[in-house]
mmCIF file of C-alpha atoms in Angstrom:
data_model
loop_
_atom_site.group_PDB
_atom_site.id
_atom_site.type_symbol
_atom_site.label_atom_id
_atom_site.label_comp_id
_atom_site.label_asym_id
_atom_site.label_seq_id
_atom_site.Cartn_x
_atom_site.Cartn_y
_atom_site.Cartn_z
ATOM 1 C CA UNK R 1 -33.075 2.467 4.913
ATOM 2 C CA UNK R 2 -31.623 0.549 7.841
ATOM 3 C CA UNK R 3 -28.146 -1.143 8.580
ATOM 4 C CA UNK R 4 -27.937 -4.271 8.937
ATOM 5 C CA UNK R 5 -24.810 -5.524 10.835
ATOM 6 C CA UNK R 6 -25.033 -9.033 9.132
ATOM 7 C CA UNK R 7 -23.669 -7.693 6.297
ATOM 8 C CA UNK R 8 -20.958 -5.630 7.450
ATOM 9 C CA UNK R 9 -17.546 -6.860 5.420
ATOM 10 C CA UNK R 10 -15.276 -4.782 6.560
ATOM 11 C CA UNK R 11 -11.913 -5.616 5.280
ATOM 12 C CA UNK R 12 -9.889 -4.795 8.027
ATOM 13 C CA UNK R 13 -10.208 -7.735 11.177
ATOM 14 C CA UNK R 14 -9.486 -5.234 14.132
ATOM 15 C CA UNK R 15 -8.803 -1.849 14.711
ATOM 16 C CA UNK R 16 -8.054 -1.161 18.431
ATOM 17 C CA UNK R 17 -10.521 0.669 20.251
ATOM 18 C CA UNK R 18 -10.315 4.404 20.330
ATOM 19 C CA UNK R 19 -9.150 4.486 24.653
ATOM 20 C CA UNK R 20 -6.034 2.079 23.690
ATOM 21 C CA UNK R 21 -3.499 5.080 23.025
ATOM 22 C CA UNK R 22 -5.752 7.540 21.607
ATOM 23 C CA UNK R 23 -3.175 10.055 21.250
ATOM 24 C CA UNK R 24 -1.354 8.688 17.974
ATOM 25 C CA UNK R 25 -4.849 7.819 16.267
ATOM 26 C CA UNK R 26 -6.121 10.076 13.775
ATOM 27 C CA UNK R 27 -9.952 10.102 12.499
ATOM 28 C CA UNK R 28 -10.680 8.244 9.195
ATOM 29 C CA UNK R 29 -13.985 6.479 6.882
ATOM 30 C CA UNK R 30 -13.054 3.076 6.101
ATOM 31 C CA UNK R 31 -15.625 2.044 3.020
ATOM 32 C CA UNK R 32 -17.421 -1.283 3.830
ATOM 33 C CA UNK R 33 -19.448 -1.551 1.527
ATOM 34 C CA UNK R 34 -20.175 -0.278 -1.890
ATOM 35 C CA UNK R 35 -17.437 0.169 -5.161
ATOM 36 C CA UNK R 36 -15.070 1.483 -2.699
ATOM 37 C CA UNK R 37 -14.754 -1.225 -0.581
ATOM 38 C CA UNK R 38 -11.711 -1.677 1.819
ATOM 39 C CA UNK R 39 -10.631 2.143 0.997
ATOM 40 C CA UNK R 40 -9.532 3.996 4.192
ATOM 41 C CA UNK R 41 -9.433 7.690 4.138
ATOM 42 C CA UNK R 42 -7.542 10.082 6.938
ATOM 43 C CA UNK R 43 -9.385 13.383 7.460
ATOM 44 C CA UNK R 44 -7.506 15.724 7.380
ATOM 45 C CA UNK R 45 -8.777 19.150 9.400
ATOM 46 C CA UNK R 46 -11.111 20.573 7.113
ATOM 47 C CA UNK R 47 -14.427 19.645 4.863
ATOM 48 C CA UNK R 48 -14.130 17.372 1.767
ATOM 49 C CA UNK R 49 -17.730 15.752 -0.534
ATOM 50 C CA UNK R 50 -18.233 12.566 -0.984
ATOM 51 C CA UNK R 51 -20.689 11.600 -3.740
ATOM 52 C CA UNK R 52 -21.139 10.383 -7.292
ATOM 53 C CA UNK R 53 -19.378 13.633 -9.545
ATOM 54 C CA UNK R 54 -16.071 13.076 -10.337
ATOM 55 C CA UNK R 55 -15.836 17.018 -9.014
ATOM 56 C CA UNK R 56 -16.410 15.320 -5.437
ATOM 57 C CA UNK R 57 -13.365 14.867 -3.375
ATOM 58 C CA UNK R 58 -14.163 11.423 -3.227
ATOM 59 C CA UNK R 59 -15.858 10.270 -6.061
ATOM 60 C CA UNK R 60 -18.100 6.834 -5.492
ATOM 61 C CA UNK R 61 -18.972 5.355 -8.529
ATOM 62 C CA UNK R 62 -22.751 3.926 -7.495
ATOM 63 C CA UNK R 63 -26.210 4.967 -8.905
ATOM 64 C CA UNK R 64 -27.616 5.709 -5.696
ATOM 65 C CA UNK R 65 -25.688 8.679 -4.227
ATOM 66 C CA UNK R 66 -25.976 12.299 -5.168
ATOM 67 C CA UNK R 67 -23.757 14.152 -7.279
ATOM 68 C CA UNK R 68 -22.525 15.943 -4.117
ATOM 69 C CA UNK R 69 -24.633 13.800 -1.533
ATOM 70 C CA UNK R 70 -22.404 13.992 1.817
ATOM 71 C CA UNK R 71 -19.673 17.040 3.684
ATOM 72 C CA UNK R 72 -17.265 15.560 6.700
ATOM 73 C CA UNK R 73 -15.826 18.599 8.244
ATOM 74 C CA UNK R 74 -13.149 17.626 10.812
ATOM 75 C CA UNK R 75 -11.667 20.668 12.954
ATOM 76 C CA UNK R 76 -10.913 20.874 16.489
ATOM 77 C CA UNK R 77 -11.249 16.920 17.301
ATOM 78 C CA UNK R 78 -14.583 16.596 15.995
ATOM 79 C CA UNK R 79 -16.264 15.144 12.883
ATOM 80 C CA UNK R 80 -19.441 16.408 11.508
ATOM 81 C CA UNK R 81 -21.361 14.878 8.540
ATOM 82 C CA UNK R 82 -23.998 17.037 6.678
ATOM 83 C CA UNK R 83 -26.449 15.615 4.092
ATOM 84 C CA UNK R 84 -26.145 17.752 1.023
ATOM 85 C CA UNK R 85 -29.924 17.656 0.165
ATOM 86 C CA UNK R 86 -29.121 13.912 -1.619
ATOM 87 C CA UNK R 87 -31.470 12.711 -2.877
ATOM 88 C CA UNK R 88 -31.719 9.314 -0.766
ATOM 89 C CA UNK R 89 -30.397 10.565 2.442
ATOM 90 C CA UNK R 90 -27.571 10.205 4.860
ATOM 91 C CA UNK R 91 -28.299 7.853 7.349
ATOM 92 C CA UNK R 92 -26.295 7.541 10.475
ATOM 93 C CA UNK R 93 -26.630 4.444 12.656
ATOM 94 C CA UNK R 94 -29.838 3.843 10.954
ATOM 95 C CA UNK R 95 -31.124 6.784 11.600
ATOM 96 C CA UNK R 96 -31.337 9.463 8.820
ATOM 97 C CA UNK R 97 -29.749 12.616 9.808
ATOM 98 C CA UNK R 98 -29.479 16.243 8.113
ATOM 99 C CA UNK R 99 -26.351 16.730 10.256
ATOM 100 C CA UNK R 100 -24.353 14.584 13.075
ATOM 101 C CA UNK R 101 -21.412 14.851 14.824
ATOM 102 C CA UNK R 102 -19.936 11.247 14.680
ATOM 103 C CA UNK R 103 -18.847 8.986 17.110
ATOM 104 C CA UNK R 104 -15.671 6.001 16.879
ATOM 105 C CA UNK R 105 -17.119 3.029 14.898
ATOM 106 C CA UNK R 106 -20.611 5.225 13.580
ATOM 107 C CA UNK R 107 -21.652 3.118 10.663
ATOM 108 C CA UNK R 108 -22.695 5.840 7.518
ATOM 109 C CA UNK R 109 -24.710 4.711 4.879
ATOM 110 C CA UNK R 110 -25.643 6.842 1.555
ATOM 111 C CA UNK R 111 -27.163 4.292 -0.218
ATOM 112 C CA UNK R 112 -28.325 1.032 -0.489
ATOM 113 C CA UNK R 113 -24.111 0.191 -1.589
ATOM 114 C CA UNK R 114 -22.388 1.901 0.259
ATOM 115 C CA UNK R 115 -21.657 1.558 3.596
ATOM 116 C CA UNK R 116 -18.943 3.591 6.063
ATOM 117 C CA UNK R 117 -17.441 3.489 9.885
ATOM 118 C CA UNK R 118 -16.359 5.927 10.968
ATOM 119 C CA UNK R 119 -13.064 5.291 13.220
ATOM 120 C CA UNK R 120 -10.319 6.437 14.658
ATOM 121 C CA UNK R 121 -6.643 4.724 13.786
ATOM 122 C CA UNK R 122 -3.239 4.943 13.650
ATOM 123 C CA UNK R 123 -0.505 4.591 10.532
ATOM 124 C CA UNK R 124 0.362 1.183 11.409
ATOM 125 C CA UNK R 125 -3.309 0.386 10.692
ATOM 126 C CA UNK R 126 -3.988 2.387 7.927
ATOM 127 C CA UNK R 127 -1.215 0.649 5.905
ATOM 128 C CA UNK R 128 -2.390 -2.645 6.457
ATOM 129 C CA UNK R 129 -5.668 -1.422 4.912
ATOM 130 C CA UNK R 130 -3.810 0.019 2.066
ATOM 131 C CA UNK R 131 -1.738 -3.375 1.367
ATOM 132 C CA UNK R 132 -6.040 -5.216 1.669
ATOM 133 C CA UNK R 133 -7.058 -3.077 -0.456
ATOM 134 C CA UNK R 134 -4.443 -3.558 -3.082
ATOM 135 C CA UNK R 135 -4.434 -6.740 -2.830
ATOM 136 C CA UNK R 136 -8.628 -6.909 -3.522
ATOM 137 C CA UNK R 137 -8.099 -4.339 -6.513
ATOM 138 C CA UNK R 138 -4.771 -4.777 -8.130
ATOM 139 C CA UNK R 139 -3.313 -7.407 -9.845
ATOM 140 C CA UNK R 140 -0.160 -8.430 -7.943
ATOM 141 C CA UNK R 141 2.109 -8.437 -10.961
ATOM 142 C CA UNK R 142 1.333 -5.795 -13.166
ATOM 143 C CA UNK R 143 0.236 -3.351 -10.626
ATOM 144 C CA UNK R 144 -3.242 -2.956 -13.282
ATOM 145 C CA UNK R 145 -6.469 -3.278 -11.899
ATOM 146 C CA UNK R 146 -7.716 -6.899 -11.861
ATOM 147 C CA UNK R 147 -11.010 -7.971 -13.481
ATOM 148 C CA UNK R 148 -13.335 -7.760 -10.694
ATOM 149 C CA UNK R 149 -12.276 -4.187 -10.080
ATOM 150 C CA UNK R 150 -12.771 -3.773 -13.792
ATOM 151 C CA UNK R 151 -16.325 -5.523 -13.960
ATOM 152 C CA UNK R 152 -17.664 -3.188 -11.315
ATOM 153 C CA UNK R 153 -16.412 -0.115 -12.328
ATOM 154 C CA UNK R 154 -17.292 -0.613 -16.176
ATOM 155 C CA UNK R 155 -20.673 -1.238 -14.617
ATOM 156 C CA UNK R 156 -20.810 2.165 -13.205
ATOM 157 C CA UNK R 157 -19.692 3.980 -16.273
ATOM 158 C CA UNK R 158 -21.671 2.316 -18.470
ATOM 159 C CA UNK R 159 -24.456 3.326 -15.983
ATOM 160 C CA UNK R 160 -23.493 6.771 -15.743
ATOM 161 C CA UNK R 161 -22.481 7.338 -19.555
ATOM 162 C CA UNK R 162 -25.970 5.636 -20.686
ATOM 163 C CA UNK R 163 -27.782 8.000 -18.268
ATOM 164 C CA UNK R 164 -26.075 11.495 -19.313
ATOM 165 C CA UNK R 165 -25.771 10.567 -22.641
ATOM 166 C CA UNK R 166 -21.839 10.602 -22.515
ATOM 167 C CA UNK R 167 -19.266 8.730 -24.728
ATOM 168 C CA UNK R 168 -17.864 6.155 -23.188
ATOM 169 C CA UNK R 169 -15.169 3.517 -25.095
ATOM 170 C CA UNK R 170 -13.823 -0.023 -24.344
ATOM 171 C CA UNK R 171 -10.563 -0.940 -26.043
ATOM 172 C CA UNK R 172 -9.714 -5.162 -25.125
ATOM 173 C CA UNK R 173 -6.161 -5.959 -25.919
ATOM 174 C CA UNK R 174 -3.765 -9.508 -26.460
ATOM 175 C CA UNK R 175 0.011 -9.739 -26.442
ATOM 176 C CA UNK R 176 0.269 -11.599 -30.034
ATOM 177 C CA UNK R 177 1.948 -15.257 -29.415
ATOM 178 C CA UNK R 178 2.381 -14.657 -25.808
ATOM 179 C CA UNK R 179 2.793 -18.680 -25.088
ATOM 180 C CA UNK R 180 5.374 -18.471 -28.010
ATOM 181 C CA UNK R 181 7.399 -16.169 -25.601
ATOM 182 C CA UNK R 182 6.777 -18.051 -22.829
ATOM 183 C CA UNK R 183 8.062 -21.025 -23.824
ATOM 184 C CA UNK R 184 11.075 -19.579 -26.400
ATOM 185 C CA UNK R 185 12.455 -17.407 -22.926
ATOM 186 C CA UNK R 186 10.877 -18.878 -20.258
ATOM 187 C CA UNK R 187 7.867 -17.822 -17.758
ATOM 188 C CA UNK R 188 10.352 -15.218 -16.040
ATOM 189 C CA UNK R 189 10.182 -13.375 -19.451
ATOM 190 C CA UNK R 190 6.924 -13.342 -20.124
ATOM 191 C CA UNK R 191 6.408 -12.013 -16.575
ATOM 192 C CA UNK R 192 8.867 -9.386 -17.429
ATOM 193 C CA UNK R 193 7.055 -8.468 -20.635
ATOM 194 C CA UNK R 194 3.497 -8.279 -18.813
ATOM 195 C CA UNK R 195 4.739 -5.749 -16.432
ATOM 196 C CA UNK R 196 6.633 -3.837 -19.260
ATOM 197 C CA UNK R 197 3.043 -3.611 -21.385
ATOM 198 C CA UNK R 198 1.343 -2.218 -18.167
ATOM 199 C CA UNK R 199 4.208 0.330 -17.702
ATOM 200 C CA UNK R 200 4.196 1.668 -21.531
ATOM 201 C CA UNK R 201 -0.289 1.469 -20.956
ATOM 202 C CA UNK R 202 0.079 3.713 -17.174
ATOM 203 C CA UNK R 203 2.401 6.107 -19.053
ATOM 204 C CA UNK R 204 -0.003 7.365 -21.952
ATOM 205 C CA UNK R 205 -3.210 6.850 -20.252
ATOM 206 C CA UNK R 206 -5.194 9.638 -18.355
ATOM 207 C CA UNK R 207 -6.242 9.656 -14.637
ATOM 208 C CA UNK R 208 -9.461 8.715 -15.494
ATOM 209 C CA UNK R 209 -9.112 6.124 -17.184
ATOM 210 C CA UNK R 210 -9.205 2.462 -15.774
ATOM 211 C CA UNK R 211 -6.066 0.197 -17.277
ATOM 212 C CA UNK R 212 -6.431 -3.847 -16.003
ATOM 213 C CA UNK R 213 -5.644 -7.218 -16.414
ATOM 214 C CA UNK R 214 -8.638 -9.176 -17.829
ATOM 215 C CA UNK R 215 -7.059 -12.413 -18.246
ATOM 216 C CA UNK R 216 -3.701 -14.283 -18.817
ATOM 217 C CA UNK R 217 -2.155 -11.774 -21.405
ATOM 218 C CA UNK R 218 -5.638 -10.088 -21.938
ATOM 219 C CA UNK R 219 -5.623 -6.750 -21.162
ATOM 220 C CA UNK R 220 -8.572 -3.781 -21.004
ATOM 221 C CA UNK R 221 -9.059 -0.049 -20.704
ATOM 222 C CA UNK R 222 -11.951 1.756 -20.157
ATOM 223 C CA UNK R 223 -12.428 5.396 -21.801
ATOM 224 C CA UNK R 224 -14.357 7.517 -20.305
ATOM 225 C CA UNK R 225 -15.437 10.491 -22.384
ATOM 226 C CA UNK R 226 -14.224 9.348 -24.989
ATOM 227 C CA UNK R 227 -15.736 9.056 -28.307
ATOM 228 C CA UNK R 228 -14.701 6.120 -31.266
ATOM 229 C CA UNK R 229 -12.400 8.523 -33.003
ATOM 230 C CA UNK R 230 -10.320 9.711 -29.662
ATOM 231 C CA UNK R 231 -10.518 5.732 -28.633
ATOM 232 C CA UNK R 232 -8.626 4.536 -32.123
ATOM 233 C CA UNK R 233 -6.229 7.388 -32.286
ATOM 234 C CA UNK R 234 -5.213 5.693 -27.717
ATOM 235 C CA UNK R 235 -5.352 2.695 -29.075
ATOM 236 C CA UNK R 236 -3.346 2.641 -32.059
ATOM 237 C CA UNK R 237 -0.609 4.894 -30.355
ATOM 238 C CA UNK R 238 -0.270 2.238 -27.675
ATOM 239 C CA UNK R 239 -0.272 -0.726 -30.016
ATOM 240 C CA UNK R 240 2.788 1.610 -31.992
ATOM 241 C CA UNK R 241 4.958 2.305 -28.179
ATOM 242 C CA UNK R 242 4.445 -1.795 -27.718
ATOM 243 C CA UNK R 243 5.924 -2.623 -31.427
ATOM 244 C CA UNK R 244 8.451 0.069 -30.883
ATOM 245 C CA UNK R 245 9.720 -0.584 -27.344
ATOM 246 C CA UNK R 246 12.683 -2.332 -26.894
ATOM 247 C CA UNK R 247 11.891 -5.720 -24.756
ATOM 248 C CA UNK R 248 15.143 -6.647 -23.785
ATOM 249 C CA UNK R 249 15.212 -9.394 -20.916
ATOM 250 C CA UNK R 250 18.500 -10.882 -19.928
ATOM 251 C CA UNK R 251 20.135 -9.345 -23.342
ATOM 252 C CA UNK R 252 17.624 -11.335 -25.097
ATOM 253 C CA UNK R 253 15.709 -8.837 -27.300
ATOM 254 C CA UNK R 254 11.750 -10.250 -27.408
ATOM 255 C CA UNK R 255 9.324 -9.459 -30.250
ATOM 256 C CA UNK R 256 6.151 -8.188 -28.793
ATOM 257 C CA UNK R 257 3.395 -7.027 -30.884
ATOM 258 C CA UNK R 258 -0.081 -6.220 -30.085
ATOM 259 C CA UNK R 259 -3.571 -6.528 -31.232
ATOM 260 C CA UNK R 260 -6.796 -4.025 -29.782
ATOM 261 C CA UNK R 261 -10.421 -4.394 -30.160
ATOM 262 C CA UNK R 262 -11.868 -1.062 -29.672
ATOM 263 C CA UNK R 263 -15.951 -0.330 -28.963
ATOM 264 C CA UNK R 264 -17.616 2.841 -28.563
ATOM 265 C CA UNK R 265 -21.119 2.612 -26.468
ATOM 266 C CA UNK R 266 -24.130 3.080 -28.420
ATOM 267 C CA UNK R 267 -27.222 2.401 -27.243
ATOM 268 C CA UNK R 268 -29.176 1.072 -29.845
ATOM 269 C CA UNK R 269 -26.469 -2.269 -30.043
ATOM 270 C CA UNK R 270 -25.342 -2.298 -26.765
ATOM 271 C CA UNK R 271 -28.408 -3.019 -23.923
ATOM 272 C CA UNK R 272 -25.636 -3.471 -20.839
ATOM 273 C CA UNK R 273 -22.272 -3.533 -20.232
ATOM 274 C CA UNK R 274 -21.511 -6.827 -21.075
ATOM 275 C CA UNK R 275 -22.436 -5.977 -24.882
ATOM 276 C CA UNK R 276 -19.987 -3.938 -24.860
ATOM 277 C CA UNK R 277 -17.609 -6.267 -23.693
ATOM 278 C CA UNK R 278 -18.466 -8.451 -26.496
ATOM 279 C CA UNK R 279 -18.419 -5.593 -29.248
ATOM 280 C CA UNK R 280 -14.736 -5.037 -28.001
ATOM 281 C CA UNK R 281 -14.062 -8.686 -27.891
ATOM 282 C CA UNK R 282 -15.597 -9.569 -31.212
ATOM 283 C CA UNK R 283 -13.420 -6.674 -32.620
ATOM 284 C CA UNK R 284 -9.965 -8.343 -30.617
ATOM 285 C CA UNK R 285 -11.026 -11.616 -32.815
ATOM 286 C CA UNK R 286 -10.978 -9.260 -36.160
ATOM 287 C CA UNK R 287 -7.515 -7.780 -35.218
ATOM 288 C CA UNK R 288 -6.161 -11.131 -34.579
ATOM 289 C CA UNK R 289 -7.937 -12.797 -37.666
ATOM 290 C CA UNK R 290 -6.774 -9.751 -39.994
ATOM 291 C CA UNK R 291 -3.145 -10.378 -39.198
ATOM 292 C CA UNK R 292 -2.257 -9.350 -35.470
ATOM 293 C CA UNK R 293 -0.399 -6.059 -34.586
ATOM 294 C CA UNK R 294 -3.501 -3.678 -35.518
ATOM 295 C CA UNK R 295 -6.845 -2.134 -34.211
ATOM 296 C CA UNK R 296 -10.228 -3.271 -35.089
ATOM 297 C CA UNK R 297 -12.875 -0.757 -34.312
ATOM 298 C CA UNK R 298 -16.573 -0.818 -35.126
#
């Protein structure tokens, strides 16, 4: 497994070399490549794991990395990586390595993904990241994750879940009559009401689960370990917060309601992760059909 440098996309434009004020720049992996993309990580002194396990320090949702498939120690001004027996290797500069002490701008690859430099920075620098990497992940109103973000890491659950035999649950979700509010209050109230659904979703949701915006009013969340029972019981509690909460925008008091479409993987019906987009789609349509504010499971 080489690197090639043609398809390096590094998010960030220019970081200043590592002799211009090296004193106030700190050591951090800035993700290329791969699901993680545009993340920047400071090392702190001491040893953290990259690989696929959510038990990693940094977990990298991608097929082709070990469980625990990579160690950066940092201590004393130096960085060392050390291959944890991966499977596929850690390949530094090209060149596969069991352990390396790394250099300013070493490119790191642990698969055929996921690509990392290496590099030293400063705050100023690792903000901007932050801010690109928001901006490529998040939507800008809601603060959810937008649908790209969504599409790719559904893609590596639905891997993962398929592969360990794992429950894994979609629930798709549509603010009933949402142009009706938008054009009884105005835009600037259906913004409002947008970024009040994400804030009741963030609040009852668990740090593994994935909450974004899949569209217009469209919303999705991704469940993982979680079986069709535990995915209906979510669902319906957050369609009862949204029919509950008091949407009050200027003093005007708005009527939101919402409908869910929840699917449960099983792999007899559902051959990739798009069927399971539809299942939870197709179930949406029911909810909406049967009379709106309700959940439709199959």
């Amino acid at each position: 497994m080489g690197i090639d440098d043609t398809t390096d996309h590094t998010i960030v434009s220019q970081i200043p070399s590592l002799e211009e004020g090296q004193e106030n720049k700190h050591p951090y992996i800035l993700f290329q490549q791969g699901p993680l993309l545009g993340k920047m990580v400071l090392l702190d002194p001491g040893s953290i794991v990259l690989g696929r396990s959510d038990e990693a320090d940094i977990a990298i949702h991608d097929e082709g990395i070990s469980r625990k498939h990579l160690k950066l120690t940092y201590r004393n001004g130096r960085t060392v990586a050390k291959d944890l027996k991966s499977t596929n290797g850690t390949y530094v500069n090209g060149h596969r390595i069991k352990e390396s002490e790394l250099q300013h701008e070493d490119k790191i690859q642990i698969s055929s993904s996921t690509l990392i430099k290496y590099i030293y920075a400063d705050k100023l620098d690792e903000s901007t990241q932050q801010e690109l990497y928001n901006m490529g992940h998040q939507d800008p109103l809601t603060n959810a994750y937008n649908k790209r973000h969504f599409l790719d890491r559904l893609k590596g659950e639905f891997s993962f879940a398929t592969r360990k035999n794992t429950p894994l649950s979609l629930v798709m979700m549509d603010i009933d009559h949402f142009k009706k509010v938008n054009d009884t209050y105005g835009h600037p109230a259906g913004d409002f009401v947008l970024m009040q659904l994400a804030n009741l979703a963030h609040s009852i949701i668990r740090e593994e689960d994935l909450f974004a915006r899949y569209g217009g009013e469209e919303f999705v969340l991704v469940l993982k370990g979680t079986d069709a029972p535990g995915a209906k019981i979510l669902a319906d509690r957050l369609r009862q917060l949204v029919d509950e909460h008091d949407f009050n925008f200027d003093g005007q008091k708005i009527p939101v309601t919402l409908s869910l479409g929840v699917a449960t993987l099983d792999s007899a019906k559902h051959a990739d992760h798009d069927a399971l987009i539809k299942a939870a789609d197709d179930c949406l349509y029911q909810s909406k059909e049967g009379g709106r504010n309700r959940v439709t499971c199959i």
